[in-house]
Amino acid sequence: AARIVPAALGLDTNGSIRCPSAFSGVAGLRPSTWTIENALNGTRRKRYPENGVLLPPLTRLDTVGPMARTVSDVAFLDALITGQRAPVVDLHRVRIAVPRDDFWQVEPVDPGVAAVVREAFAKLRDAGCTLVEIDFDREVRNLVGTIDKPSQASVYGMQGMNAPLQSSETMAAWLRENAPDVTVEQMYHGRPIRDRKPTLPPAAEQVSVLRETNRRYADVYASHGVAAIAYPTIPLVATPIRAQGPLEPLGEMLTLNGVSR
């Protein structure tokens, strides 16, 4: 965004590439981690290799990904990394799901963000894409919560996919190989080291939730005949960091469309 470099790589688990890209007005890609396939097959396939990452990825969702000023530049970088050229797409045959008009009135989305996103939708339509309006809350946002056991679904889905894959012992082994002059204790700056060992449900239950979630997402795509679902990455513009006064432990509360977030 500052025109210092044409592109960069980051590491994304739950948005660490996509969110700053959106805040900065650049394009970011979180490539596939094949999480469901890996969970079913016991593999660790990812689109991008993890060799050379400063610290070893901690979870099944961690993945290297590119950021650049345009989508074309991101596609070019992806082709360099994977050796696979982006496919040529006939936009007149592409159908994209977008939120209905009531989404912008009900959801806490900054008016400036809404205007930019809807302008992008208009450009897609002008380029030949067919935009299919869907009930976003019913079909996408609440999809996982509609599984028969919603409280377990959220826990199983996130813990199963986002459970740490390493402990302080494996981190120490990685450091010995890649940074022999650094210890785990130095990394934690003297803070107590607590290995996170979440109590996960049986693998069969995790897989069951992943399968059901995958099926329901597939149903959304198939029922509307769409290739993608488009909506705001972040519902607000970047806000200044407060320079004075104590910070809230979970961040500052903001009000969007009358709703505190």
Tab-separated table of C-alpha atoms in Angstrom:
chain	number	residue	atom	x	y	z
A	1	ALA	CA	0.000	0.000	0.000
A	2	ALA	CA	2.915	2.360	0.721
A	3	ARG	CA	4.550	1.445	-2.629
A	4	ILE	CA	7.654	0.188	-0.814
A	5	VAL	CA	7.483	-3.282	-2.399
A	6	PRO	CA	5.278	-4.703	-5.161
A	7	ALA	CA	4.279	-7.776	-3.139
A	8	ALA	CA	4.847	-9.592	0.140
A	9	LEU	CA	4.102	-12.859	1.924
A	10	GLY	CA	2.328	-13.270	5.226
A	11	LEU	CA	0.958	-16.065	7.419
A	12	ASP	CA	-2.810	-16.358	7.792
A	13	THR	CA	-4.791	-18.451	10.263
A	14	ASN	CA	-8.005	-16.537	10.869
A	15	GLY	CA	-7.401	-13.397	8.810
A	16	SER	CA	-3.831	-12.156	9.283
A	17	ILE	CA	-3.426	-11.636	5.535
A	18	ARG	CA	-6.994	-10.832	4.522
A	19	CYS	CA	-7.756	-8.287	7.259
A	20	PRO	CA	-4.685	-6.032	6.912
A	21	SER	CA	-5.032	-6.252	3.133
A	22	ALA	CA	-8.608	-5.007	3.392
A	23	PHE	CA	-7.650	-2.237	5.813
A	24	SER	CA	-4.831	-1.110	3.499
A	25	GLY	CA	-6.718	-1.311	0.219
A	26	VAL	CA	-4.581	-4.068	-1.332
A	27	ALA	CA	-5.337	-7.627	-2.425
A	28	GLY	CA	-4.585	-10.596	-0.189
A	29	LEU	CA	-5.050	-14.333	-0.681
A	30	ARG	CA	-5.332	-17.088	1.887
A	31	PRO	CA	-4.752	-20.183	-0.251
A	32	SER	CA	-6.432	-23.485	0.490
A	33	THR	CA	-5.275	-25.607	3.398
A	34	TRP	CA	-7.501	-28.535	2.330
A	35	THR	CA	-8.491	-28.741	5.986
A	36	ILE	CA	-11.386	-31.131	5.501
A	37	GLU	CA	-9.454	-33.405	3.149
A	38	ASN	CA	-6.509	-33.461	5.562
A	39	ALA	CA	-8.780	-34.214	8.502
A	40	LEU	CA	-10.345	-37.116	6.629
A	41	ASN	CA	-7.089	-38.521	5.285
A	42	GLY	CA	-4.706	-37.651	8.109
A	43	THR	CA	-2.488	-35.604	5.780
A	44	ARG	CA	-1.029	-32.091	5.916
A	45	ARG	CA	-1.443	-30.969	2.332
A	46	LYS	CA	-1.384	-27.205	1.719
A	47	ARG	CA	-1.235	-25.154	-1.453
A	48	TYR	CA	1.965	-23.351	-0.411
A	49	PRO	CA	5.014	-25.045	1.146
A	50	GLU	CA	5.980	-24.000	4.671
A	51	ASN	CA	9.740	-24.370	4.227
A	52	GLY	CA	11.534	-21.224	5.303
A	53	VAL	CA	8.742	-19.851	7.480
A	54	LEU	CA	10.330	-17.955	10.381
A	55	LEU	CA	8.363	-19.975	12.927
A	56	PRO	CA	6.717	-23.332	12.241
A	57	PRO	CA	2.947	-23.044	11.603
A	58	LEU	CA	1.033	-23.864	14.764
A	59	THR	CA	-2.294	-25.109	13.443
A	60	ARG	CA	-3.990	-26.826	10.551
A	61	LEU	CA	-5.332	-23.447	9.429
A	62	ASP	CA	-1.999	-21.608	9.240
A	63	THR	CA	-0.863	-20.945	5.693
A	64	VAL	CA	1.542	-18.701	3.844
A	65	GLY	CA	-0.210	-16.317	1.464
A	66	PRO	CA	0.562	-13.380	-0.852
A	67	MET	CA	-0.349	-9.693	-0.679
A	68	ALA	CA	-0.022	-7.275	-3.595
A	69	ARG	CA	-1.536	-4.090	-4.979
A	70	THR	CA	-3.857	-5.870	-7.432
A	71	VAL	CA	-5.556	-9.238	-7.809
A	72	SER	CA	-3.579	-9.734	-11.030
A	73	ASP	CA	-0.319	-9.358	-9.105
A	74	VAL	CA	-1.545	-11.852	-6.481
A	75	ALA	CA	-2.432	-14.325	-9.235
A	76	PHE	CA	1.017	-13.819	-10.780
A	77	LEU	CA	2.743	-14.479	-7.446
A	78	ASP	CA	0.559	-17.537	-6.855
A	79	ALA	CA	1.636	-18.885	-10.265
A	80	LEU	CA	5.291	-18.352	-9.373
A	81	ILE	CA	4.892	-20.251	-6.097
A	82	THR	CA	2.789	-23.135	-7.355
A	83	GLY	CA	3.757	-23.381	-11.025
A	84	GLN	CA	0.048	-23.297	-11.890
A	85	ARG	CA	-1.222	-20.501	-14.111
A	86	ALA	CA	-4.520	-18.877	-13.214
A	87	PRO	CA	-7.301	-20.225	-15.457
A	88	VAL	CA	-8.852	-18.037	-18.133
A	89	VAL	CA	-12.446	-17.345	-17.108
A	90	ASP	CA	-15.352	-16.174	-19.252
A	91	LEU	CA	-16.955	-13.625	-16.931
A	92	HIS	CA	-20.253	-13.854	-18.803
A	93	ARG	CA	-20.578	-17.407	-17.481
A	94	VAL	CA	-19.631	-16.621	-13.861
A	95	ARG	CA	-22.304	-16.422	-11.160
A	96	ILE	CA	-21.374	-14.839	-7.813
A	97	ALA	CA	-23.520	-14.819	-4.663
A	98	VAL	CA	-23.814	-11.443	-2.916
A	99	PRO	CA	-25.847	-10.290	0.113
A	100	ARG	CA	-29.373	-8.997	-0.421
A	101	ASP	CA	-30.163	-5.314	0.020
A	102	ASP	CA	-31.400	-5.825	3.591
A	103	PHE	CA	-27.899	-7.003	4.594
A	104	TRP	CA	-26.596	-3.441	4.351
A	105	GLN	CA	-29.355	-2.066	6.573
A	106	VAL	CA	-29.285	-4.782	9.237
A	107	GLU	CA	-25.619	-5.682	9.502
A	108	PRO	CA	-23.110	-3.382	11.270
A	109	VAL	CA	-21.199	-2.333	8.146
A	110	ASP	CA	-19.567	1.080	7.872
A	111	PRO	CA	-21.348	3.117	5.150
A	112	GLY	CA	-18.011	3.814	3.465
A	113	VAL	CA	-17.176	0.124	3.315
A	114	ALA	CA	-20.659	-0.682	2.032
A	115	ALA	CA	-20.305	1.902	-0.732
A	116	VAL	CA	-16.923	0.549	-1.881
A	117	VAL	CA	-18.101	-3.066	-1.852
A	118	ARG	CA	-21.312	-2.304	-3.727
A	119	GLU	CA	-19.322	-0.323	-6.274
A	120	ALA	CA	-17.128	-3.391	-6.759
A	121	PHE	CA	-20.268	-5.486	-7.255
A	122	ALA	CA	-21.404	-3.041	-9.938
A	123	LYS	CA	-18.054	-3.400	-11.713
A	124	LEU	CA	-18.389	-7.182	-11.646
A	125	ARG	CA	-21.850	-6.885	-13.138
A	126	ASP	CA	-20.621	-4.485	-15.825
A	127	ALA	CA	-17.823	-6.943	-16.665
A	128	GLY	CA	-20.417	-9.622	-17.402
A	129	CYS	CA	-20.788	-11.503	-14.099
A	130	THR	CA	-24.230	-12.553	-12.899
A	131	LEU	CA	-24.773	-11.483	-9.297
A	132	VAL	CA	-27.166	-13.684	-7.325
A	133	GLU	CA	-28.590	-12.123	-4.171
A	134	ILE	CA	-28.909	-14.536	-1.246
A	135	ASP	CA	-30.090	-14.301	2.361
A	136	PHE	CA	-26.577	-14.009	3.739
A	137	ASP	CA	-27.447	-14.453	7.424
A	138	ARG	CA	-29.626	-17.503	6.855
A	139	GLU	CA	-27.483	-19.277	4.282
A	140	VAL	CA	-23.903	-18.366	5.220
A	141	ARG	CA	-23.344	-16.650	8.559
A	142	ASN	CA	-25.531	-19.035	10.547
A	143	LEU	CA	-24.645	-22.128	8.543
A	144	VAL	CA	-22.463	-23.805	11.167
A	145	GLY	CA	-24.827	-22.799	13.955
A	146	THR	CA	-27.683	-24.704	12.310
A	147	ILE	CA	-25.982	-28.060	12.786
A	148	ASP	CA	-27.933	-30.254	15.200
A	149	LYS	CA	-25.560	-29.516	18.100
A	150	PRO	CA	-24.583	-25.865	17.553
A	151	SER	CA	-22.568	-25.436	20.751
A	152	GLN	CA	-20.554	-28.553	19.998
A	153	ALA	CA	-20.272	-27.683	16.325
A	154	SER	CA	-18.475	-24.426	16.990
A	155	VAL	CA	-16.164	-26.039	19.529
A	156	TYR	CA	-15.459	-29.130	17.464
A	157	GLY	CA	-14.982	-27.239	14.245
A	158	MET	CA	-12.591	-24.615	15.595
A	159	GLN	CA	-10.734	-26.804	18.091
A	160	GLY	CA	-10.385	-29.643	15.644
A	161	MET	CA	-9.075	-27.443	12.832
A	162	ASN	CA	-7.220	-24.894	14.932
A	163	ALA	CA	-5.717	-27.151	17.585
A	164	PRO	CA	-1.984	-26.534	18.061
A	165	LEU	CA	0.156	-29.092	16.271
A	166	GLN	CA	3.201	-28.588	18.435
A	167	SER	CA	4.372	-28.116	22.014
A	168	SER	CA	7.361	-26.401	23.573
A	169	GLU	CA	9.324	-29.597	22.929
A	170	THR	CA	8.676	-29.555	19.210
A	171	MET	CA	9.347	-25.805	19.134
A	172	ALA	CA	12.673	-26.416	20.854
A	173	ALA	CA	13.528	-29.065	18.260
A	174	TRP	CA	12.700	-26.636	15.478
A	175	LEU	CA	14.864	-23.945	17.051
A	176	ARG	CA	17.805	-26.323	17.409
A	177	GLU	CA	17.642	-26.999	13.684
A	178	ASN	CA	16.868	-23.516	12.403
A	179	ALA	CA	18.044	-21.077	15.097
A	180	PRO	CA	20.467	-22.899	17.404
A	181	ASP	CA	21.391	-19.718	19.299
A	182	VAL	CA	17.786	-19.131	20.427
A	183	THR	CA	15.978	-21.028	23.192
A	184	VAL	CA	12.259	-21.379	23.846
A	185	GLU	CA	12.771	-19.488	27.124
A	186	GLN	CA	14.302	-16.548	25.256
A	187	MET	CA	11.354	-16.477	22.886
A	188	TYR	CA	8.949	-16.178	25.811
A	189	HIS	CA	11.083	-13.475	27.478
A	190	GLY	CA	10.934	-15.153	30.851
A	191	ARG	CA	7.155	-15.633	30.844
A	192	PRO	CA	5.855	-19.020	32.016
A	193	ILE	CA	5.594	-21.527	29.181
A	194	ARG	CA	2.241	-23.274	29.103
A	195	ASP	CA	1.694	-25.833	26.389
A	196	ARG	CA	-1.829	-25.556	25.075
A	197	LYS	CA	-3.344	-29.025	25.155
A	198	PRO	CA	-7.041	-28.588	24.430
A	199	THR	CA	-9.344	-31.454	25.211
A	200	LEU	CA	-10.664	-32.407	21.802
A	201	PRO	CA	-13.635	-34.609	21.038
A	202	PRO	CA	-13.026	-37.968	19.374
A	203	ALA	CA	-11.701	-37.739	15.839
A	204	ALA	CA	-14.869	-39.331	14.455
A	205	GLU	CA	-17.011	-36.530	15.911
A	206	GLN	CA	-14.701	-33.840	14.525
A	207	VAL	CA	-14.848	-35.443	11.086
A	208	SER	CA	-18.636	-35.693	11.312
A	209	VAL	CA	-18.963	-31.949	11.942
A	210	LEU	CA	-16.485	-31.129	9.182
A	211	ARG	CA	-18.371	-33.327	6.718
A	212	GLU	CA	-21.722	-31.781	7.605
A	213	THR	CA	-20.395	-28.221	7.417
A	214	ASN	CA	-18.771	-28.971	4.075
A	215	ARG	CA	-22.015	-30.483	2.755
A	216	ARG	CA	-24.043	-27.447	3.757
A	217	TYR	CA	-21.613	-25.021	2.167
A	218	ALA	CA	-21.669	-27.132	-0.984
A	219	ASP	CA	-25.468	-26.949	-0.931
A	220	VAL	CA	-25.324	-23.129	-0.901
A	221	TYR	CA	-23.076	-23.129	-3.960
A	222	ALA	CA	-25.041	-25.818	-5.800
A	223	SER	CA	-28.524	-24.482	-5.055
A	224	HIS	CA	-27.649	-21.061	-6.490
A	225	GLY	CA	-25.229	-22.278	-9.160
A	226	VAL	CA	-22.502	-19.865	-7.994
A	227	ALA	CA	-18.725	-20.042	-8.168
A	228	ALA	CA	-18.071	-17.702	-5.226
A	229	ILE	CA	-19.666	-15.791	-2.350
A	230	ALA	CA	-18.658	-12.109	-2.140
A	231	TYR	CA	-19.085	-9.869	0.896
A	232	PRO	CA	-17.017	-7.361	2.928
A	233	THR	CA	-13.795	-8.765	4.375
A	234	ILE	CA	-13.932	-6.247	7.231
A	235	PRO	CA	-17.077	-4.241	8.120
A	236	LEU	CA	-15.214	-1.040	9.014
A	237	VAL	CA	-12.353	1.152	7.879
A	238	ALA	CA	-9.029	1.147	9.702
A	239	THR	CA	-9.288	3.133	12.934
A	240	PRO	CA	-6.463	5.102	14.580
A	241	ILE	CA	-4.629	3.431	17.440
A	242	ARG	CA	-5.412	5.269	20.661
A	243	ALA	CA	-2.180	6.882	21.808
A	244	GLN	CA	-3.201	7.738	25.360
A	245	GLY	CA	-5.186	6.116	28.124
A	246	PRO	CA	-5.565	2.477	29.106
A	247	LEU	CA	-6.517	0.021	26.386
A	248	GLU	CA	-9.391	-2.382	26.815
A	249	PRO	CA	-8.158	-5.979	27.190
A	250	LEU	CA	-10.132	-7.105	24.131
A	251	GLY	CA	-9.818	-3.902	22.136
A	252	GLU	CA	-11.974	-0.808	21.852
A	253	MET	CA	-15.719	-0.975	21.315
A	254	LEU	CA	-16.940	0.633	18.095
A	255	THR	CA	-20.478	1.498	17.031
A	256	LEU	CA	-21.586	0.650	13.503
A	257	ASN	CA	-25.163	1.269	12.408
A	258	GLY	CA	-26.113	1.662	16.068
A	259	VAL	CA	-24.576	-1.687	17.082
A	260	SER	CA	-21.550	-1.906	19.403
A	261	ARG	CA	-18.857	-4.299	18.216
